Amino acid sequence: MSIVSVFCDVDDFCITFESQWHRQLICHTKKPPVISKLSLSEIMTIIIYFHQSAFRNFKHYYQRLIKPHKSDYFPNLVSYNRFVELMKQALIPLTVYLKSQCMGQPTGLSFIDSTPIVVFDNHRINNHKVFSEEPKRGKTSTGWKFGFKLHLIINHLGEIMSFCLTTANTDDRKPLPDLVEELTGWLYGDKGYISKKLAVWLREKGLNLITKVRENMNPRELKAFDKVMRRKRAVIESVNDQLKNISQIEHSRHRSPFNFAVNLMAGLIAYSRQPRKPHIDVSVLTKGMPMAF
């Protein structure tokens, strides 16, 4: 997607958002102070477009693409160091833009998973100062990770329905009630979401939780459709893979917690704007098979 289309969409959002935002600030003034020559929509566009580019490093992206080749679109560009300082003011607008403009619609078929967001290598924990208190060490299927954990729910079209960020040592089941607040239908997860009490509570609110069973558990009788969809749960793992390797929500070069959060929000936005996402063609799967709902 071109940088012009990104800017047009973001600028339309900012026209409405900025006026409402400034009215709700505690230190309200009739005219907000001018912080930078770059507008909020320009800052957001540059940040989002990085996650849609092929660059792996924001500094290289800004100095080798934006300044030399995109300056016609942004005539008031600032230095790289100044732009990094401005990024934190885009956190709230990016979050609101993601929640209001980029989330998918319920389809009745949802998938849930969590993935670690490592902020620095385990061997450098004692020397790292940017995240000295917030992250925690948590164990995953691939070993111990130090950082955070992104909890994600998508529909069968690959669209993000709900998400939240916790410390790496948080149990996957803990944030689930808040994540599924507006969902109904079927929710497919891995063994980390096994809980009889949780399953009963979800069923009462109209959401059927389908998970794999542990080796020491009795097999669960499932309809043919649920068996097929449970095997297709890997679609959310593909989404997590794209978020990390294409949208680049994970790296260890953060200058501050604010910039970490901005990077995460922009990466989720960039993924949501992809024209083609990992998805499941339900019409093919259900051909000749009675639907479960």
Tab-separated table of C-alpha atoms in Angstrom:
chain	number	residue	atom	x	y	z
A	1	MET	CA	0.000	0.000	0.000
A	2	SER	CA	1.375	3.415	-0.958
A	3	ILE	CA	2.413	6.008	1.581
A	4	VAL	CA	-0.155	8.414	0.097
A	5	SER	CA	-3.070	6.076	0.810
A	6	VAL	CA	-1.776	5.527	4.349
A	7	PHE	CA	-1.582	9.284	4.918
A	8	CYS	CA	-5.068	9.956	3.509
A	9	ASP	CA	-6.653	7.369	5.785
A	10	VAL	CA	-4.706	8.517	8.856
A	11	ASP	CA	-5.333	12.207	8.142
A	12	ASP	CA	-9.098	11.639	7.881
A	13	PHE	CA	-8.942	10.002	11.303
A	14	CYS	CA	-6.821	12.792	12.817
A	15	ILE	CA	-9.197	15.532	11.632
A	16	THR	CA	-11.890	14.148	13.913
A	17	PHE	CA	-9.692	12.728	16.631
A	18	GLU	CA	-7.436	15.719	17.398
A	19	SER	CA	-10.248	18.158	18.139
A	20	GLN	CA	-11.921	15.717	20.533
A	21	TRP	CA	-8.597	14.706	22.099
A	22	HIS	CA	-7.500	18.266	22.927
A	23	ARG	CA	-10.884	19.084	24.452
A	24	GLN	CA	-10.489	16.202	26.913
A	25	LEU	CA	-6.947	17.037	28.024
A	26	ILE	CA	-6.644	18.248	31.607
A	27	CYS	CA	-4.476	21.233	30.654
A	28	HIS	CA	-7.040	22.441	28.108
A	29	THR	CA	-6.194	25.448	25.971
A	30	LYS	CA	-8.170	26.968	23.136
A	31	LYS	CA	-5.279	26.400	20.760
A	32	PRO	CA	-2.898	23.482	21.385
A	33	PRO	CA	0.779	24.465	21.396
A	34	VAL	CA	2.839	23.811	18.297
A	35	ILE	CA	5.267	21.035	19.223
A	36	SER	CA	6.653	20.220	15.795
A	37	LYS	CA	6.452	21.345	12.195
A	38	LEU	CA	5.317	17.813	11.383
A	39	SER	CA	1.605	17.240	11.882
A	40	LEU	CA	0.319	14.322	13.933
A	41	SER	CA	-0.964	12.590	10.805
A	42	GLU	CA	2.477	12.908	9.181
A	43	ILE	CA	4.197	11.421	12.254
A	44	MET	CA	1.720	8.527	12.367
A	45	THR	CA	2.077	7.883	8.640
A	46	ILE	CA	5.871	7.670	8.802
A	47	ILE	CA	5.689	5.301	11.762
A	48	ILE	CA	3.064	3.013	10.194
A	49	TYR	CA	4.717	2.938	6.779
A	50	PHE	CA	7.953	1.662	8.324
A	51	HIS	CA	6.149	-1.553	9.248
A	52	GLN	CA	4.955	-1.924	5.654
A	53	SER	CA	8.441	-1.373	4.203
A	54	ALA	CA	11.232	-3.886	3.780
A	55	PHE	CA	13.514	-2.075	6.233
A	56	ARG	CA	14.473	-3.875	9.442
A	57	ASN	CA	15.861	-0.825	11.231
A	58	PHE	CA	13.876	2.388	11.762
A	59	LYS	CA	16.972	4.596	11.618
A	60	HIS	CA	17.982	3.210	8.225
A	61	TYR	CA	14.388	3.529	7.031
A	62	TYR	CA	14.172	7.189	8.076
A	63	GLN	CA	17.602	8.232	6.792
A	64	ARG	CA	17.713	6.145	3.602
A	65	LEU	CA	14.081	6.202	2.438
A	66	ILE	CA	12.036	8.961	4.050
A	67	LYS	CA	14.542	11.836	3.993
A	68	PRO	CA	16.093	11.294	0.546
A	69	HIS	CA	13.083	9.882	-1.348
A	70	LYS	CA	9.894	10.951	0.461
A	71	SER	CA	10.740	14.518	1.406
A	72	ASP	CA	8.330	15.804	-1.265
A	73	TYR	CA	5.496	14.278	0.755
A	74	PHE	CA	6.858	15.639	4.046
A	75	PRO	CA	8.397	19.087	3.384
A	76	ASN	CA	8.914	19.816	7.093
A	77	LEU	CA	10.931	16.720	7.976
A	78	VAL	CA	13.000	16.898	11.141
A	79	SER	CA	16.218	15.104	12.036
A	80	TYR	CA	16.121	11.439	13.000
A	81	ASN	CA	16.863	12.153	16.680
A	82	ARG	CA	14.109	14.756	16.811
A	83	PHE	CA	11.635	12.389	15.185
A	84	VAL	CA	12.402	9.700	17.780
A	85	GLU	CA	11.508	12.269	20.467
A	86	LEU	CA	8.218	13.023	18.697
A	87	MET	CA	7.180	9.388	18.377
A	88	LYS	CA	5.830	9.117	21.920
A	89	GLN	CA	3.134	11.725	21.264
A	90	ALA	CA	1.676	9.361	18.644
A	91	LEU	CA	1.041	6.527	21.125
A	92	ILE	CA	-2.520	7.431	22.132
A	93	PRO	CA	-3.618	8.375	18.577
A	94	LEU	CA	-2.162	5.133	17.185
A	95	THR	CA	-3.954	3.117	19.862
A	96	VAL	CA	-7.298	4.808	19.188
A	97	TYR	CA	-6.803	4.478	15.425
A	98	LEU	CA	-6.087	0.755	15.791
A	99	LYS	CA	-9.096	0.119	18.017
A	100	SER	CA	-11.538	2.238	16.013
A	101	GLN	CA	-10.436	1.738	12.404
A	102	CYS	CA	-8.491	-1.513	12.089
A	103	MET	CA	-10.260	-4.214	14.111
A	104	GLY	CA	-12.128	-7.042	12.406
A	105	GLN	CA	-15.804	-7.943	12.732
A	106	PRO	CA	-17.060	-11.030	14.620
A	107	THR	CA	-17.686	-14.027	12.363
A	108	GLY	CA	-18.551	-16.615	15.010
A	109	LEU	CA	-15.220	-18.412	14.479
A	110	SER	CA	-12.300	-17.107	16.529
A	111	PHE	CA	-8.792	-18.272	17.402
A	112	ILE	CA	-6.755	-17.307	20.441
A	113	ASP	CA	-3.039	-17.540	21.150
A	114	SER	CA	-0.229	-15.730	22.925
A	115	THR	CA	3.282	-14.993	21.740
A	116	PRO	CA	6.300	-13.638	23.643
A	117	ILE	CA	7.562	-10.155	22.819
A	118	VAL	CA	11.243	-10.220	23.746
A	119	VAL	CA	12.723	-6.792	24.469
A	120	PHE	CA	16.311	-7.930	24.988
A	121	ASP	CA	18.431	-11.043	25.167
A	122	ASN	CA	18.456	-13.111	28.368
A	123	HIS	CA	22.228	-12.752	28.676
A	124	ARG	CA	21.995	-8.927	28.835
A	125	ILE	CA	19.227	-8.633	31.429
A	126	ASN	CA	21.446	-7.148	34.156
A	127	ASN	CA	22.919	-4.544	31.793
A	128	HIS	CA	19.672	-3.395	30.201
A	129	LYS	CA	18.250	-0.113	31.584
A	130	VAL	CA	15.320	0.760	29.273
A	131	PHE	CA	13.064	-1.945	30.736
A	132	SER	CA	14.313	-2.376	34.267
A	133	GLU	CA	10.994	-3.097	36.011
A	134	GLU	CA	8.118	-3.739	33.555
A	135	PRO	CA	9.107	-7.003	31.809
A	136	LYS	CA	9.289	-10.389	33.502
A	137	ARG	CA	10.832	-13.713	32.609
A	138	GLY	CA	8.401	-16.327	31.303
A	139	LYS	CA	8.781	-19.844	29.951
A	140	THR	CA	7.491	-20.743	26.486
A	141	SER	CA	7.661	-23.823	24.289
A	142	THR	CA	10.959	-22.515	22.901
A	143	GLY	CA	12.577	-21.678	26.244
A	144	TRP	CA	12.739	-18.790	28.703
A	145	LYS	CA	11.943	-15.304	27.377
A	146	PHE	CA	12.361	-11.953	29.079
A	147	GLY	CA	9.870	-9.282	28.108
A	148	PHE	CA	6.140	-9.259	27.508
A	149	LYS	CA	3.421	-11.480	26.132
A	150	LEU	CA	0.966	-10.464	23.407
A	151	HIS	CA	-2.439	-12.130	23.732
A	152	LEU	CA	-4.312	-12.129	20.438
A	153	ILE	CA	-7.724	-13.172	19.123
A	154	ILE	CA	-8.433	-13.275	15.381
A	155	ASN	CA	-11.412	-14.374	13.305
A	156	HIS	CA	-11.156	-16.989	10.554
A	157	LEU	CA	-10.398	-14.222	8.038
A	158	GLY	CA	-7.171	-13.396	9.873
A	159	GLU	CA	-8.482	-10.072	11.181
A	160	ILE	CA	-7.526	-8.970	14.697
A	161	MET	CA	-10.539	-9.010	16.992
A	162	SER	CA	-8.961	-8.320	20.367
A	163	PHE	CA	-5.531	-8.086	21.966
A	164	CYS	CA	-3.742	-7.172	25.163
A	165	LEU	CA	-0.176	-7.023	26.476
A	166	THR	CA	0.958	-8.593	29.741
A	167	THR	CA	4.233	-9.527	31.374
A	168	ALA	CA	5.838	-12.721	30.068
A	169	ASN	CA	5.024	-14.723	33.203
A	170	THR	CA	1.249	-14.149	32.972
A	171	ASP	CA	-0.962	-17.218	32.635
A	172	ASP	CA	-2.654	-17.313	29.221
A	173	ARG	CA	-6.066	-17.810	30.841
A	174	LYS	CA	-5.920	-14.692	33.011
A	175	PRO	CA	-6.679	-11.993	30.385
A	176	LEU	CA	-9.123	-14.188	28.418
A	177	PRO	CA	-12.358	-12.869	30.046
A	178	ASP	CA	-11.529	-9.308	29.006
A	179	LEU	CA	-10.477	-10.360	25.503
A	180	VAL	CA	-13.735	-12.192	24.709
A	181	GLU	CA	-16.084	-9.632	26.220
A	182	GLU	CA	-17.962	-9.031	22.939
A	183	LEU	CA	-17.466	-12.421	21.268
A	184	THR	CA	-19.882	-15.289	20.732
A	185	GLY	CA	-19.706	-18.499	18.722
A	186	TRP	CA	-16.651	-20.740	18.748
A	187	LEU	CA	-13.188	-20.018	20.133
A	188	TYR	CA	-10.251	-22.357	19.384
A	189	GLY	CA	-7.095	-22.378	21.499
A	190	ASP	CA	-4.182	-24.565	22.550
A	191	LYS	CA	-3.634	-26.510	25.782
A	192	GLY	CA	-2.723	-23.328	27.657
A	193	TYR	CA	-6.424	-22.399	27.829
A	194	ILE	CA	-7.695	-25.643	29.379
A	195	SER	CA	-9.943	-24.836	32.331
A	196	LYS	CA	-13.305	-26.399	33.180
A	197	LYS	CA	-14.393	-23.362	35.159
A	198	LEU	CA	-13.436	-21.010	32.332
A	199	ALA	CA	-15.133	-23.174	29.697
A	200	VAL	CA	-18.392	-23.215	31.676
A	201	TRP	CA	-18.299	-19.438	32.171
A	202	LEU	CA	-17.692	-18.851	28.464
A	203	ARG	CA	-20.481	-21.230	27.468
A	204	GLU	CA	-22.908	-19.276	29.627
A	205	LYS	CA	-22.094	-16.107	27.700
A	206	GLY	CA	-22.509	-17.864	24.339
A	207	LEU	CA	-18.897	-18.751	23.525
A	208	ASN	CA	-17.749	-22.358	23.099
A	209	LEU	CA	-14.072	-22.870	23.963
A	210	ILE	CA	-12.478	-25.745	22.006
A	211	THR	CA	-8.935	-26.788	22.975
A	212	LYS	CA	-6.646	-29.756	22.586
A	213	VAL	CA	-6.494	-32.158	25.527
A	214	ARG	CA	-3.478	-33.158	27.562
A	215	GLU	CA	-2.150	-36.711	27.524
A	216	ASN	CA	-3.517	-37.424	31.004
A	217	MET	CA	-7.039	-36.252	30.103
A	218	ASN	CA	-9.930	-38.228	28.683
A	219	PRO	CA	-10.569	-37.619	24.972
A	220	ARG	CA	-13.302	-35.096	24.275
A	221	GLU	CA	-16.051	-35.904	21.814
A	222	LEU	CA	-16.227	-33.229	19.149
A	223	LYS	CA	-18.293	-32.659	16.039
A	224	ALA	CA	-16.521	-33.158	12.732
A	225	PHE	CA	-16.455	-29.403	12.081
A	226	ASP	CA	-14.817	-28.667	15.445
A	227	LYS	CA	-12.160	-31.309	14.808
A	228	VAL	CA	-11.284	-29.717	11.488
A	229	MET	CA	-11.243	-26.178	12.878
A	230	ARG	CA	-9.108	-27.209	15.840
A	231	ARG	CA	-6.495	-28.522	13.413
A	232	LYS	CA	-6.660	-25.193	11.555
A	233	ARG	CA	-5.700	-23.273	14.696
A	234	ALA	CA	-2.236	-22.827	13.183
A	235	VAL	CA	-3.661	-19.845	11.273
A	236	ILE	CA	-3.128	-17.644	14.342
A	237	GLU	CA	0.465	-18.843	14.599
A	238	SER	CA	0.919	-17.644	11.016
A	239	VAL	CA	-0.465	-14.273	12.078
A	240	ASN	CA	1.995	-14.090	14.973
A	241	ASP	CA	4.816	-14.985	12.589
A	242	GLN	CA	3.854	-12.176	10.205
A	243	LEU	CA	3.540	-9.701	13.068
A	244	LYS	CA	7.109	-10.444	14.132
A	245	ASN	CA	8.855	-10.974	10.798
A	246	ILE	CA	6.955	-8.612	8.488
A	247	SER	CA	5.333	-6.012	10.752
A	248	GLN	CA	8.332	-6.179	13.134
A	249	ILE	CA	6.556	-5.802	16.454
A	250	GLU	CA	9.569	-7.381	18.180
A	251	HIS	CA	13.138	-6.053	18.380
A	252	SER	CA	15.699	-5.194	21.055
A	253	ARG	CA	16.627	-1.606	20.094
A	254	HIS	CA	13.968	0.338	21.987
A	255	ARG	CA	15.033	3.658	23.497
A	256	SER	CA	12.105	3.906	25.899
A	257	PRO	CA	8.919	2.089	26.960
A	258	PHE	CA	6.951	4.688	24.974
A	259	ASN	CA	8.768	3.813	21.765
A	260	PHE	CA	8.222	0.109	22.465
A	261	ALA	CA	4.468	0.698	22.736
A	262	VAL	CA	4.430	2.876	19.598
A	263	ASN	CA	6.277	0.174	17.670
A	264	LEU	CA	3.780	-2.462	18.812
A	265	MET	CA	0.680	-0.403	17.942
A	266	ALA	CA	2.056	0.578	14.535
A	267	GLY	CA	2.989	-3.027	13.760
A	268	LEU	CA	-0.540	-4.207	14.559
A	269	ILE	CA	-1.951	-1.419	12.371
A	270	ALA	CA	0.361	-2.340	9.489
A	271	TYR	CA	-0.737	-5.962	9.684
A	272	SER	CA	-4.417	-4.967	9.808
A	273	ARG	CA	-3.966	-2.931	6.615
A	274	GLN	CA	-2.543	-5.871	4.665
A	275	PRO	CA	-4.836	-6.642	1.715
A	276	ARG	CA	-4.279	-10.393	2.152
A	277	LYS	CA	-3.969	-12.089	5.529
A	278	PRO	CA	-3.591	-15.699	6.679
A	279	HIS	CA	-7.150	-17.041	6.658
A	280	ILE	CA	-9.312	-20.157	6.490
A	281	ASP	CA	-11.688	-20.806	3.607
A	282	VAL	CA	-14.639	-22.136	5.569
A	283	SER	CA	-16.690	-22.770	2.427
A	284	VAL	CA	-14.155	-25.370	1.283
A	285	LEU	CA	-13.898	-27.026	4.693
A	286	THR	CA	-17.656	-27.337	5.130
A	287	LYS	CA	-18.378	-28.724	1.663
A	288	GLY	CA	-20.435	-31.826	2.217
A	289	MET	CA	-20.143	-31.450	6.004
A	290	PRO	CA	-22.970	-30.403	8.361
A	291	MET	CA	-22.176	-27.060	9.952
A	292	ALA	CA	-21.748	-26.913	13.715
A	293	PHE	CA	-23.587	-23.644	14.078
